[in-house]
Amino acid sequence: MNDQMAAALAAGERLFHTVEHGDLEDLREIFTDTAVVWHNTDEKLTDVETTISNLKKIRSSATVFQYTDIRREPTPNGFVQQHVLIVEMADGRRMRDLACCICRVEKGRIAHMDAYHDSAVVDAMAHKQPSARG
């Protein structure tokens, strides 16, 4: 493995460790200044500030936010990662997001991410479950 591939894998490790356990503000250093993230669920590009805001909302309302079954491989210009994201919400909902992220890395920082998620899980994380009426 060459230095570029090692740097790309290290960027991936740092990214997902920070998203799961760290200070989300650190994402500004992990991503390049002009980085964008694309999601298959809405087919839109978001900047790093929006990404941080969205992740804060999800993490703050989740009692469990954990990546499992991580498979990360270098590519010619970055890395690809498959994982399962386990999210449990305070209201008891438990979700499993089988996801894939394809990242381009420049000088050890992520410049672009294409994130593929299960749209049903993304919708469930974004919306509170209706309360039961009795």
PDB file of N, CA, C and O in Angstrom, residues 4-5 15 55 58 99 111 120 122 129 131:
ATOM      1  N   GLN A   4      -0.307   7.416  -0.331  1.00  0.00           N
ATOM      2  CA  GLN A   4      -1.583   8.059  -0.661  1.00  0.00           C
ATOM      3  C   GLN A   4      -2.756   7.195  -0.189  1.00  0.00           C
ATOM      4  O   GLN A   4      -3.723   7.700   0.377  1.00  0.00           O
ATOM      5  N   MET A   5      -2.660   5.885  -0.416  1.00  0.00           N
ATOM      6  CA  MET A   5      -3.731   4.986   0.035  1.00  0.00           C
ATOM      7  C   MET A   5      -3.801   4.944   1.555  1.00  0.00           C
ATOM      8  O   MET A   5      -4.894   4.962   2.129  1.00  0.00           O
ATOM      9  N   LEU A  15     -12.650  10.235  10.083  1.00  0.00           N
ATOM     10  CA  LEU A  15     -14.001  10.718   9.816  1.00  0.00           C
ATOM     11  C   LEU A  15     -15.040   9.946  10.615  1.00  0.00           C
ATOM     12  O   LEU A  15     -15.827  10.524  11.376  1.00  0.00           O
ATOM     13  N   LEU A  55     -25.778  16.035  11.479  1.00  0.00           N
ATOM     14  CA  LEU A  55     -25.256  14.988  12.362  1.00  0.00           C
ATOM     15  C   LEU A  55     -25.503  15.328  13.825  1.00  0.00           C
ATOM     16  O   LEU A  55     -25.809  14.445  14.637  1.00  0.00           O
ATOM     17  N   ILE A  58     -29.097  14.367  14.703  1.00  0.00           N
ATOM     18  CA  ILE A  58     -29.290  12.923  14.840  1.00  0.00           C
ATOM     19  C   ILE A  58     -28.631  12.411  16.118  1.00  0.00           C
ATOM     20  O   ILE A  58     -29.254  11.697  16.908  1.00  0.00           O
ATOM     21  N   ALA A  99     -25.160   1.031   4.826  1.00  0.00           N
ATOM     22  CA  ALA A  99     -24.726   2.182   4.044  1.00  0.00           C
ATOM     23  C   ALA A  99     -23.408   1.922   3.325  1.00  0.00           C
ATOM     24  O   ALA A  99     -22.650   1.023   3.681  1.00  0.00           O
ATOM     25  N   ALA A 111     -12.473  15.431   0.268  1.00  0.00           N
ATOM     26  CA  ALA A 111     -12.913  16.516  -0.611  1.00  0.00           C
ATOM     27  C   ALA A 111     -14.327  16.295  -1.134  1.00  0.00           C
ATOM     28  O   ALA A 111     -15.018  17.253  -1.491  1.00  0.00           O
ATOM     29  N   ALA A 120     -35.610   4.575   4.032  1.00  0.00           N
ATOM     30  CA  ALA A 120     -36.587   4.381   5.106  1.00  0.00           C
ATOM     31  C   ALA A 120     -35.964   4.678   6.464  1.00  0.00           C
ATOM     32  O   ALA A 120     -36.606   5.267   7.343  1.00  0.00           O
ATOM     33  N   VAL A 122     -33.328   6.716   6.980  1.00  0.00           N
ATOM     34  CA  VAL A 122     -33.068   8.155   7.026  1.00  0.00           C
ATOM     35  C   VAL A 122     -34.344   8.897   7.391  1.00  0.00           C
ATOM     36  O   VAL A 122     -34.332   9.794   8.236  1.00  0.00           O
ATOM     37  N   GLN A 129     -41.515   9.432  15.730  1.00  0.00           N
ATOM     38  CA  GLN A 129     -42.637   8.508  15.558  1.00  0.00           C
ATOM     39  C   GLN A 129     -43.877   9.132  16.189  1.00  0.00           C
ATOM     40  O   GLN A 129     -43.809   9.728  17.247  1.00  0.00           O
ATOM     41  N   SER A 131     -46.984   9.839  18.362  1.00  0.00           N
ATOM     42  CA  SER A 131     -47.300   9.345  19.695  1.00  0.00           C
ATOM     43  C   SER A 131     -48.611   8.569  19.658  1.00  0.00           C
ATOM     44  O   SER A 131     -49.518   8.884  18.895  1.00  0.00           O
TER      45      SER A 131
END
